[in-house]
Short mmCIF file of C-alpha atoms in Angstrom, two decimals:
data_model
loop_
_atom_site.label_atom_id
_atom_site.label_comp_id
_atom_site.label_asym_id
_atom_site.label_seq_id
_atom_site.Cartn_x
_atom_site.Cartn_y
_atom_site.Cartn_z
CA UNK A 1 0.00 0.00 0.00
CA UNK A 2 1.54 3.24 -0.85
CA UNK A 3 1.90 5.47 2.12
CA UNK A 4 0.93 9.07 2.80
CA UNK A 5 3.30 11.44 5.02
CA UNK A 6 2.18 15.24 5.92
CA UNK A 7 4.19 17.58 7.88
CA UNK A 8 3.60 19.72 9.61
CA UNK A 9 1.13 17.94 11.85
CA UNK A 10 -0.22 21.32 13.27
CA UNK A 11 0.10 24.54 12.38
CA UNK A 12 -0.56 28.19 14.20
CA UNK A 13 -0.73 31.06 12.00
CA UNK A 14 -2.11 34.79 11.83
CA UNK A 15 -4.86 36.13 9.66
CA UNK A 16 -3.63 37.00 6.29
CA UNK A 17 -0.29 34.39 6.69
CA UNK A 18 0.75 32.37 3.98
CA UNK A 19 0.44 28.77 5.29
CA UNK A 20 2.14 25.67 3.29
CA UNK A 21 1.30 22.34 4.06
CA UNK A 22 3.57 19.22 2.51
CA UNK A 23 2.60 15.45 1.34
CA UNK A 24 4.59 12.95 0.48
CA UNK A 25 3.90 9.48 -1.12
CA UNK A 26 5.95 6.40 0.21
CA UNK A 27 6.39 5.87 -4.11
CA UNK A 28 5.35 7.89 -7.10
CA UNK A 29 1.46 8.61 -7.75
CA UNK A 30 1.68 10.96 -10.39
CA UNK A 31 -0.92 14.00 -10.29
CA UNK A 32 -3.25 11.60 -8.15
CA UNK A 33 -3.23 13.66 -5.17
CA UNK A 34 -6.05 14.99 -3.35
CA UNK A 35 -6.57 17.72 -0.88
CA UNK A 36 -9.94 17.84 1.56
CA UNK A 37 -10.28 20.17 4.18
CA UNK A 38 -11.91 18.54 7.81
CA UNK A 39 -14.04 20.58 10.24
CA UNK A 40 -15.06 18.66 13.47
CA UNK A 41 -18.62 17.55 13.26
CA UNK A 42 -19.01 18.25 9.58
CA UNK A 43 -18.12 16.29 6.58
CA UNK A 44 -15.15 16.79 4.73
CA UNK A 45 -14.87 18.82 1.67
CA UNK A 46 -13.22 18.38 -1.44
CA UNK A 47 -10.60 21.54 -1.94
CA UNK A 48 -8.01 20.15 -4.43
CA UNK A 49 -7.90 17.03 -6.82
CA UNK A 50 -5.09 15.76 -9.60
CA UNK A 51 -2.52 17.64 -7.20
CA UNK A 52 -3.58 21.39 -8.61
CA UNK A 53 -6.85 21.45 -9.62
CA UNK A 54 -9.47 23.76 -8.06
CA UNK A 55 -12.60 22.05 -7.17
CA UNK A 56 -15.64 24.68 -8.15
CA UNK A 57 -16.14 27.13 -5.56
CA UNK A 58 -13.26 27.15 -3.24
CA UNK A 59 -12.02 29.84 -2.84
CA UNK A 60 -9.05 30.90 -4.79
CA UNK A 61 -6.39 31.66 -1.95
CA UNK A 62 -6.01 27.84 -2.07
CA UNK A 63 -3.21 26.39 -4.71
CA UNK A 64 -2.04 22.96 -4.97
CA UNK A 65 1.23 21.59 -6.57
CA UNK A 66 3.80 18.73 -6.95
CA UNK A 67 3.90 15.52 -8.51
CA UNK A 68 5.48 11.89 -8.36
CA UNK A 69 5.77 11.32 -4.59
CA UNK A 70 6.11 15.67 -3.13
CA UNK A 71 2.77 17.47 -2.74
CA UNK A 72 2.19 20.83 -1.23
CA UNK A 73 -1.23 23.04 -0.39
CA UNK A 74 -0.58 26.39 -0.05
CA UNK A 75 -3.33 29.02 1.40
CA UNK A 76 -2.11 32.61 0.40
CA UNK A 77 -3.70 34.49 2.64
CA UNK A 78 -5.19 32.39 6.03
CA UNK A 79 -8.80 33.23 6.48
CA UNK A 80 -10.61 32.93 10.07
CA UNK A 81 -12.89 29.88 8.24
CA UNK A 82 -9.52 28.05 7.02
CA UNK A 83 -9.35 26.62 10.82
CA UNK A 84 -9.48 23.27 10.11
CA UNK A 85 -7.43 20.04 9.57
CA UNK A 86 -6.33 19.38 5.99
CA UNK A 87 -5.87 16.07 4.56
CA UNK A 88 -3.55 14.44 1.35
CA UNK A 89 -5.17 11.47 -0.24
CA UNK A 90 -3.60 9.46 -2.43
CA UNK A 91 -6.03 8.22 -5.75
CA UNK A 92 -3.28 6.51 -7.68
CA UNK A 93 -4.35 2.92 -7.20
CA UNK A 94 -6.31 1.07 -4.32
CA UNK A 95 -6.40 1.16 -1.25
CA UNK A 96 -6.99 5.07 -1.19
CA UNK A 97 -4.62 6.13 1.36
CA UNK A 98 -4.57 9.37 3.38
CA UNK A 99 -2.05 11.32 5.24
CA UNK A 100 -2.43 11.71 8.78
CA UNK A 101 -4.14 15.27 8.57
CA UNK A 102 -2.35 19.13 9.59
CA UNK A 103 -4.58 20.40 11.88
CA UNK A 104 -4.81 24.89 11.19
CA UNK A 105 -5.18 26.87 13.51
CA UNK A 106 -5.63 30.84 13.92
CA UNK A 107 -2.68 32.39 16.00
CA UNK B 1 -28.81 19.26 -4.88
CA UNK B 2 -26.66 16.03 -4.26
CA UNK B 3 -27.54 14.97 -0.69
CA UNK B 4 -26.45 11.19 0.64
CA UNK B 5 -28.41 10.26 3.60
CA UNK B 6 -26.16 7.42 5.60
CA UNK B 7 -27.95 5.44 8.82
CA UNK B 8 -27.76 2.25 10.68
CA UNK B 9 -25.10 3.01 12.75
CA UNK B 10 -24.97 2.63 16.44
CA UNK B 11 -23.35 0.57 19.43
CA UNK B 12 -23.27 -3.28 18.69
CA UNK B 13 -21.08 -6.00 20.73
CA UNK B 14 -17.74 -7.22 19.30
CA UNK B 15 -18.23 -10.02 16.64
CA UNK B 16 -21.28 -8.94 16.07
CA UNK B 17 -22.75 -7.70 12.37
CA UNK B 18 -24.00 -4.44 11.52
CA UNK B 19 -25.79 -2.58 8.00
CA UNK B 20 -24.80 0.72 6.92
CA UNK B 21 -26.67 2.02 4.32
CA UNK B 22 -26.79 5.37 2.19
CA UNK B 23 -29.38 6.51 0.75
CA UNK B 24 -28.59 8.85 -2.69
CA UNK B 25 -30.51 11.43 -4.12
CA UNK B 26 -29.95 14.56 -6.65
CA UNK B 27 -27.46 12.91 -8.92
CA UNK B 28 -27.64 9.79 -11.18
CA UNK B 29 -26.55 7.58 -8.73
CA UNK B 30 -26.28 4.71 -11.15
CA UNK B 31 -22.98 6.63 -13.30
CA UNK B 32 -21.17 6.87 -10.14
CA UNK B 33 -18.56 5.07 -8.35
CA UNK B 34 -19.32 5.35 -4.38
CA UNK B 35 -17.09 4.94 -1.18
CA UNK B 36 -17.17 4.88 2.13
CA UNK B 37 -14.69 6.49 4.29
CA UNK B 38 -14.55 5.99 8.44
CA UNK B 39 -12.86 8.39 11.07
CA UNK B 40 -12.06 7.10 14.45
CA UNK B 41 -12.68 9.25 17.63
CA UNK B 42 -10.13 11.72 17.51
CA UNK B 43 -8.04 10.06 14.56
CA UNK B 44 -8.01 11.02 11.01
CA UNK B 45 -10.13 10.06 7.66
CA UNK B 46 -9.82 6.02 6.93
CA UNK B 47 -10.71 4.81 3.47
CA UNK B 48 -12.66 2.19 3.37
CA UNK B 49 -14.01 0.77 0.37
CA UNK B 50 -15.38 1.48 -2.94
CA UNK B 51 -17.84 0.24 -5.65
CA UNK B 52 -18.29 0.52 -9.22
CA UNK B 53 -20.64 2.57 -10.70
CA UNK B 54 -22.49 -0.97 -12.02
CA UNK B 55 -21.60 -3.09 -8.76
CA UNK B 56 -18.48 -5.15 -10.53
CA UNK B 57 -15.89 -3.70 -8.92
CA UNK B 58 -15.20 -3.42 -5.51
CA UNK B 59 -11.96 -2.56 -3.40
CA UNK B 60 -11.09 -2.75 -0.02
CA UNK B 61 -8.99 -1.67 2.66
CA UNK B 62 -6.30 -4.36 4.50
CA UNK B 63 -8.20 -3.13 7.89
CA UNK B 64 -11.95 -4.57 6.90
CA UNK B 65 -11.18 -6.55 3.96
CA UNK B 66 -12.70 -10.27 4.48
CA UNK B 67 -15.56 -8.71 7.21
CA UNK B 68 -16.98 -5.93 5.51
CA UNK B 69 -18.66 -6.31 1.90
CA UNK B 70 -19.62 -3.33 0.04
CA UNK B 71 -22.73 -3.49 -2.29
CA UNK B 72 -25.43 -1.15 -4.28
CA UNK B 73 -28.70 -1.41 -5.34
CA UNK B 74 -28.75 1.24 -8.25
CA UNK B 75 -33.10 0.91 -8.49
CA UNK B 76 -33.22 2.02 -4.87
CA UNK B 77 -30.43 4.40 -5.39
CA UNK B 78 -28.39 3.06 -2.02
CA UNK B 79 -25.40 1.97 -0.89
CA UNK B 80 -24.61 -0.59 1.54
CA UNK B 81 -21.74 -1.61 3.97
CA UNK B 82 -21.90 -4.95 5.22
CA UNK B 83 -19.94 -5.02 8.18
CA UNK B 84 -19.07 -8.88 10.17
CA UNK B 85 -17.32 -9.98 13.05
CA UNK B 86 -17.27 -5.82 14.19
CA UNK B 87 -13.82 -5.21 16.99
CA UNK B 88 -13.38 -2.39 19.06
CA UNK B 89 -10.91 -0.52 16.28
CA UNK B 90 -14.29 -0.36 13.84
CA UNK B 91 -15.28 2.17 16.41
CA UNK B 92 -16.03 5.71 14.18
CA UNK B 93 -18.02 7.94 12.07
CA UNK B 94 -18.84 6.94 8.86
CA UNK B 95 -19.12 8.99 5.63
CA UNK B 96 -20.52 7.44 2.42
CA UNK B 97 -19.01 9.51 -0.68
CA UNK B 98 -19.51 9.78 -4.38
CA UNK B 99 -16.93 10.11 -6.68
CA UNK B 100 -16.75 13.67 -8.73
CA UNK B 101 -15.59 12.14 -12.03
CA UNK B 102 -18.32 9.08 -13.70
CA UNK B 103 -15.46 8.06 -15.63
CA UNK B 104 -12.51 7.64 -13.17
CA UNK B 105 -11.92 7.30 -9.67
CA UNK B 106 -9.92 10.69 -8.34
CA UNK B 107 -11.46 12.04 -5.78
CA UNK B 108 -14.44 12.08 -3.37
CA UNK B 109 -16.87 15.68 -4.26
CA UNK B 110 -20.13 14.76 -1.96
CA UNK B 111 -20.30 13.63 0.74
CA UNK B 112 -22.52 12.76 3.58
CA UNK B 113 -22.33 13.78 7.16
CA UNK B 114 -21.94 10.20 8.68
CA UNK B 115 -23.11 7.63 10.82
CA UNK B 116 -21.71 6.57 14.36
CA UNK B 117 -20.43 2.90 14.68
CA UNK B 118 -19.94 2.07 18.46
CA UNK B 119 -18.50 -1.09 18.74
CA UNK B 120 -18.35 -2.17 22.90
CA UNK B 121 -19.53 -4.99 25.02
#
């Protein structure tokens, strides 16, 4: 199974901060990288898919790059609703794997 | 709208068998590939399993493969999870999901807001 590594786990940041969150595969996956953003009690929600691609109607201060096994998700300028925990997912071949989540919080 | 409607969860004894099921609406549920994804109490998302758009497919993860069965009945528009011989560790929330793209698996664009799985004695 092809493993999924974020870091930072958790991050504190101030409104308007550039925040940068990294993913790594355990071998290469192409473009078949996901992003999803994770509030507590709510279901998550698809920000990011084929490493860079916007999903319609997220906002644009979200950006995705990389390919092969080195991901990032970059928010440009942190928002008070970006507090959440962000989560990689690999769709290159089954079993889906995810990274273990960055968890964004508001300084 | 696209709305997926999951229920059947609750607390059940170890080793014993529970039904999820998810019930699909604003979308033709029958062109889609479906999932279901599980977070643990204070852990992070879990991938579960997934189904064909038709039923032929199906995929599972190392953690539930053998106990749970996945399964669809595309005239009833729902999706199933057939969990067996349930342990402590299947303890979590889970989310049914459809996939955003009819043609290939990529990525998970609806999904629902879950269904507690208690598993204790």
């Amino acid at each position: 199974d092809i493993q999924m590594t974020q870091s930072p786990s958790s991050v504190s940041a101030s409104l308007g901060d550039r925040v940068t969150i990294t993913c790594r595969a355990s071998q290469g996956i192409s473009s078949s990288l996901v992003w999803y953003q994770k509030e507590p009690g709510k279901a998550p929600k698809l920000l990011i898919f084929a490493a860079s691609t916007l999903q319609s109607g997220v906002p644009l201060r979200f950006s995705g790059s990389g390919s092969g096994t080195d991901f990032t998700l970059t928010i440009s300028s942190l928002q008070p609703e970006d507090s959440a925990t962000y989560y990689c997912q690999q769709a290159n071949s089954f079993p889906w794997t995810f990274g273990q989540g960055t968890k964004v919080e508001i300084k | 709208q696209v709305q997926l409607v999951e229920s059947g969860g609750g607390v059940v004894q170890p080793g014993r068998p529970l039904r999820l099921s998810c019930a699909a609406s604003g979308f033709t549920f029958s062109s889609y590939g479906m999932h279901w994804v599980r977070q643990a109490p204070g852990k992070g998302l879990e991938w579960v399993a997934v189904i064909s758009y038709e039923g032929s497919a199906k995929h599972y993860a190392d953690s539930v493969k053998g106990r749970f069965t996945i399964s669809r009945d595309n005239s009833k528009n729902t999706l199933y999870l057939q969990m067996n011989s349930l342990r402590a560790e299947d303890t979590a929330v889970y989310y049914c999901a459809k996939e955003a793209n009819p043609r290939i698996s990529a990525a998970l664009d609806y999904w629902g807001q879950g269904t507690l799985v208690t598993v204790s004695s």
